[in-house]
Structures are given as structure tokens and as C-alpha cells.
Amino acid sequence: MTLTLERADLERAVGHPVTSYDVQPIDPDSRFHSVTGGVYRVRAHDSTLVIKVVQHAVDDDPAGLWVAGAEPSHRNYWKREWLAFDSGVLDALPGRLRAPRTLLTTQPSD
């Protein structure tokens, strides 16, 4: 999967104008489960970001452990991780538990 970024989204994430950027897949040969559309490193000037694409895809094995579910009650609801990061709840975890810092979540139309 090739990652196409909206320049405005990238600029909102890094907090400054971006004239050019580079996108590289992180371990593209890894077998991610069907919810992960890819993980990418993006370099824009002096900023480096990691972008994870979340997708509702069809798994090769519908009975498989990591098959994505369409309903929020499904054990592997495809949008659960995105919703957790988008809500901001992971920014204030108790104790020493920390999640990656979220700079931006988006929902492209495609």
C-alpha cells in the first residue's frame, strides 16, 4: 500500500509549513492483521512521525484470531484503536503507563 498524505494534515501534525516530505514503510513484509493497513515513517524537515493506517479489511481466514469485526461489540472491532487515540483518553493514562503521543487522527474519505 502506498501512503498518500494531505499536506494540510501533515502540517497540522508537525505544527509548521511543510514543503517536502519522505514516506518509508516500516517493515513492509510483516504480516499485520487485517485492521492494520500499514505503518510508515514520515520525515518532514526536522520532524519524524510514525503513521499507522487503520482499515476495515477482509481477513483471509474469517475464523482467524485477528479478523476485523464491523460491529463495535466485536472482539476486534476494526475502528477501536483509532477511536481510543482520537478520543484523547490515552493521553492521561494512570501511573507510569503511556501510549504513543498522538499528533493527529484523520478519516480520509477513501
PDB file of C-alpha atoms in Angstrom:
ATOM      1  CA  MET A   1       0.000   0.000   0.000  1.00  0.00           C
ATOM      2  CA  THR A   2       1.319   3.428  -0.932  1.00  0.00           C
ATOM      3  CA  LEU A   3       0.631   6.144   1.596  1.00  0.00           C
ATOM      4  CA  THR A   4      -0.665   9.449   0.261  1.00  0.00           C
ATOM      5  CA  LEU A   5      -0.758  12.302   2.755  1.00  0.00           C
ATOM      6  CA  GLU A   6      -2.733  15.506   2.661  1.00  0.00           C
ATOM      7  CA  ARG A   7      -0.154  18.273   3.099  1.00  0.00           C
ATOM      8  CA  ALA A   8      -2.557  20.226   5.352  1.00  0.00           C
ATOM      9  CA  ASP A   9      -2.874  17.205   7.690  1.00  0.00           C
ATOM     10  CA  LEU A  10       0.894  16.779   7.835  1.00  0.00           C
ATOM     11  CA  GLU A  11       1.365  20.479   8.571  1.00  0.00           C
ATOM     12  CA  ARG A  12      -1.223  20.301  11.386  1.00  0.00           C
ATOM     13  CA  ALA A  13       0.602  17.300  12.865  1.00  0.00           C
ATOM     14  CA  VAL A  14       4.091  18.865  12.823  1.00  0.00           C
ATOM     15  CA  GLY A  15       2.909  22.397  13.593  1.00  0.00           C
ATOM     16  CA  HIS A  16       4.601  24.213  10.724  1.00  0.00           C
ATOM     17  CA  PRO A  17       4.537  24.513   6.920  1.00  0.00           C
ATOM     18  CA  VAL A  18       5.944  21.551   5.009  1.00  0.00           C
ATOM     19  CA  THR A  19       7.481  21.993   1.565  1.00  0.00           C
ATOM     20  CA  SER A  20       8.589  18.385   1.117  1.00  0.00           C
ATOM     21  CA  TYR A  21       8.428  15.076   2.936  1.00  0.00           C
ATOM     22  CA  ASP A  22       9.536  11.473   2.576  1.00  0.00           C
ATOM     23  CA  VAL A  23       7.443   8.384   3.364  1.00  0.00           C
ATOM     24  CA  GLN A  24       9.015   4.985   4.037  1.00  0.00           C
ATOM     25  CA  PRO A  25       7.135   1.818   5.039  1.00  0.00           C
ATOM     26  CA  ILE A  26       8.246   0.306   8.346  1.00  0.00           C
ATOM     27  CA  ASP A  27       8.841  -3.423   7.894  1.00  0.00           C
ATOM     28  CA  PRO A  28       6.551  -3.756   4.843  1.00  0.00           C
ATOM     29  CA  ASP A  29       6.999  -7.551   4.713  1.00  0.00           C
ATOM     30  CA  SER A  30       5.472  -8.083   8.167  1.00  0.00           C
ATOM     31  CA  ARG A  31       2.090  -9.770   8.254  1.00  0.00           C
ATOM     32  CA  PHE A  32      -0.154  -7.355  10.116  1.00  0.00           C
ATOM     33  CA  HIS A  33      -3.658  -8.393  10.987  1.00  0.00           C
ATOM     34  CA  SER A  34      -6.469  -7.162   8.767  1.00  0.00           C
ATOM     35  CA  VAL A  35      -7.096  -3.934  10.723  1.00  0.00           C
ATOM     36  CA  THR A  36      -3.581  -2.576  10.038  1.00  0.00           C
ATOM     37  CA  GLY A  37      -3.228  -1.122   6.566  1.00  0.00           C
ATOM     38  CA  GLY A  38       0.425  -0.253   7.107  1.00  0.00           C
ATOM     39  CA  VAL A  39       2.910   1.526   9.346  1.00  0.00           C
ATOM     40  CA  TYR A  40       5.069   4.303   7.893  1.00  0.00           C
ATOM     41  CA  ARG A  41       7.857   6.671   8.929  1.00  0.00           C
ATOM     42  CA  VAL A  42       7.414  10.188   7.594  1.00  0.00           C
ATOM     43  CA  ARG A  43      10.232  12.719   7.602  1.00  0.00           C
ATOM     44  CA  ALA A  44       9.340  16.366   7.040  1.00  0.00           C
ATOM     45  CA  HIS A  45      12.175  18.835   7.616  1.00  0.00           C
ATOM     46  CA  ASP A  46      13.267  18.343  11.240  1.00  0.00           C
ATOM     47  CA  SER A  47      10.238  16.232  12.224  1.00  0.00           C
ATOM     48  CA  THR A  48       9.863  12.468  12.137  1.00  0.00           C
ATOM     49  CA  LEU A  49       6.459  10.850  12.605  1.00  0.00           C
ATOM     50  CA  VAL A  50       5.115   7.326  12.617  1.00  0.00           C
ATOM     51  CA  ILE A  51       1.783   6.891  10.871  1.00  0.00           C
ATOM     52  CA  LYS A  52      -0.423   3.857  11.310  1.00  0.00           C
ATOM     53  CA  VAL A  53      -3.207   3.251   8.819  1.00  0.00           C
ATOM     54  CA  VAL A  54      -6.280   1.547  10.264  1.00  0.00           C
ATOM     55  CA  GLN A  55      -8.651  -0.106   7.814  1.00  0.00           C
ATOM     56  CA  HIS A  56     -11.698  -2.322   7.729  1.00  0.00           C
ATOM     57  CA  ALA A  57     -10.436  -5.106   5.515  1.00  0.00           C
ATOM     58  CA  VAL A  58     -11.463  -8.666   4.872  1.00  0.00           C
ATOM     59  CA  ASP A  59      -9.178 -11.199   6.536  1.00  0.00           C
ATOM     60  CA  ASP A  60      -8.004 -14.285   4.628  1.00  0.00           C
ATOM     61  CA  ASP A  61      -9.409 -16.547   7.339  1.00  0.00           C
ATOM     62  CA  PRO A  62     -12.837 -15.369   8.624  1.00  0.00           C
ATOM     63  CA  ALA A  63     -12.399 -17.606  11.692  1.00  0.00           C
ATOM     64  CA  GLY A  64      -8.884 -16.282  12.368  1.00  0.00           C
ATOM     65  CA  LEU A  65      -7.841 -14.757  15.657  1.00  0.00           C
ATOM     66  CA  TRP A  66      -7.236 -11.274  14.231  1.00  0.00           C
ATOM     67  CA  VAL A  67     -10.173 -10.994  11.843  1.00  0.00           C
ATOM     68  CA  ALA A  68     -11.650  -7.479  11.865  1.00  0.00           C
ATOM     69  CA  GLY A  69     -15.202  -7.003  13.029  1.00  0.00           C
ATOM     70  CA  ALA A  70     -17.628  -4.413  11.682  1.00  0.00           C
ATOM     71  CA  GLU A  71     -19.642  -4.042  14.907  1.00  0.00           C
ATOM     72  CA  PRO A  72     -18.350  -2.155  17.985  1.00  0.00           C
ATOM     73  CA  SER A  73     -19.163  -5.198  20.157  1.00  0.00           C
ATOM     74  CA  HIS A  74     -16.841  -7.445  18.110  1.00  0.00           C
ATOM     75  CA  ARG A  75     -13.674  -8.508  19.984  1.00  0.00           C
ATOM     76  CA  ASN A  76     -11.512  -6.978  17.237  1.00  0.00           C
ATOM     77  CA  TYR A  77     -13.678  -4.061  16.125  1.00  0.00           C
ATOM     78  CA  TRP A  78     -11.709  -2.520  13.274  1.00  0.00           C
ATOM     79  CA  LYS A  79     -12.011   1.092  14.485  1.00  0.00           C
ATOM     80  CA  ARG A  80     -11.414   0.591  18.252  1.00  0.00           C
ATOM     81  CA  GLU A  81      -7.737   1.588  18.300  1.00  0.00           C
ATOM     82  CA  TRP A  82      -8.386   4.683  16.159  1.00  0.00           C
ATOM     83  CA  LEU A  83     -11.276   5.712  18.425  1.00  0.00           C
ATOM     84  CA  ALA A  84      -9.092   5.346  21.531  1.00  0.00           C
ATOM     85  CA  PHE A  85      -6.368   7.575  20.085  1.00  0.00           C
ATOM     86  CA  ASP A  86      -8.873  10.073  18.643  1.00  0.00           C
ATOM     87  CA  SER A  87     -10.748  10.436  21.946  1.00  0.00           C
ATOM     88  CA  GLY A  88      -7.676  11.643  23.865  1.00  0.00           C
ATOM     89  CA  VAL A  89      -8.287   9.104  26.646  1.00  0.00           C
ATOM     90  CA  LEU A  90      -4.821   7.618  26.042  1.00  0.00           C
ATOM     91  CA  ASP A  91      -3.183  10.989  26.792  1.00  0.00           C
ATOM     92  CA  ALA A  92      -3.960  10.659  30.509  1.00  0.00           C
ATOM     93  CA  LEU A  93      -3.345   7.037  31.445  1.00  0.00           C
ATOM     94  CA  PRO A  94      -2.795   6.406  35.166  1.00  0.00           C
ATOM     95  CA  GLY A  95       0.560   5.711  36.754  1.00  0.00           C
ATOM     96  CA  ARG A  96       3.560   5.046  34.526  1.00  0.00           C
ATOM     97  CA  LEU A  97       1.570   3.517  31.649  1.00  0.00           C
ATOM     98  CA  ARG A  98       1.954   5.615  28.482  1.00  0.00           C
ATOM     99  CA  ALA A  99       0.646   5.389  24.927  1.00  0.00           C
ATOM    100  CA  PRO A 100       2.395   6.912  21.914  1.00  0.00           C
ATOM    101  CA  ARG A 101       1.755  10.643  21.682  1.00  0.00           C
ATOM    102  CA  THR A 102      -0.967  11.341  19.144  1.00  0.00           C
ATOM    103  CA  LEU A 103      -0.376  14.368  16.944  1.00  0.00           C
ATOM    104  CA  LEU A 104      -3.343  13.905  14.625  1.00  0.00           C
ATOM    105  CA  THR A 105      -6.081  11.446  13.731  1.00  0.00           C
ATOM    106  CA  THR A 106      -7.950  11.769  10.454  1.00  0.00           C
ATOM    107  CA  GLN A 107     -10.608   9.917   8.493  1.00  0.00           C
ATOM    108  CA  PRO A 108      -9.917  10.248   4.767  1.00  0.00           C
ATOM    109  CA  SER A 109     -12.985   9.800   2.594  1.00  0.00           C
ATOM    110  CA  ASP A 110     -11.481   6.876   0.707  1.00  0.00           C
TER     111      ASP A 110
END
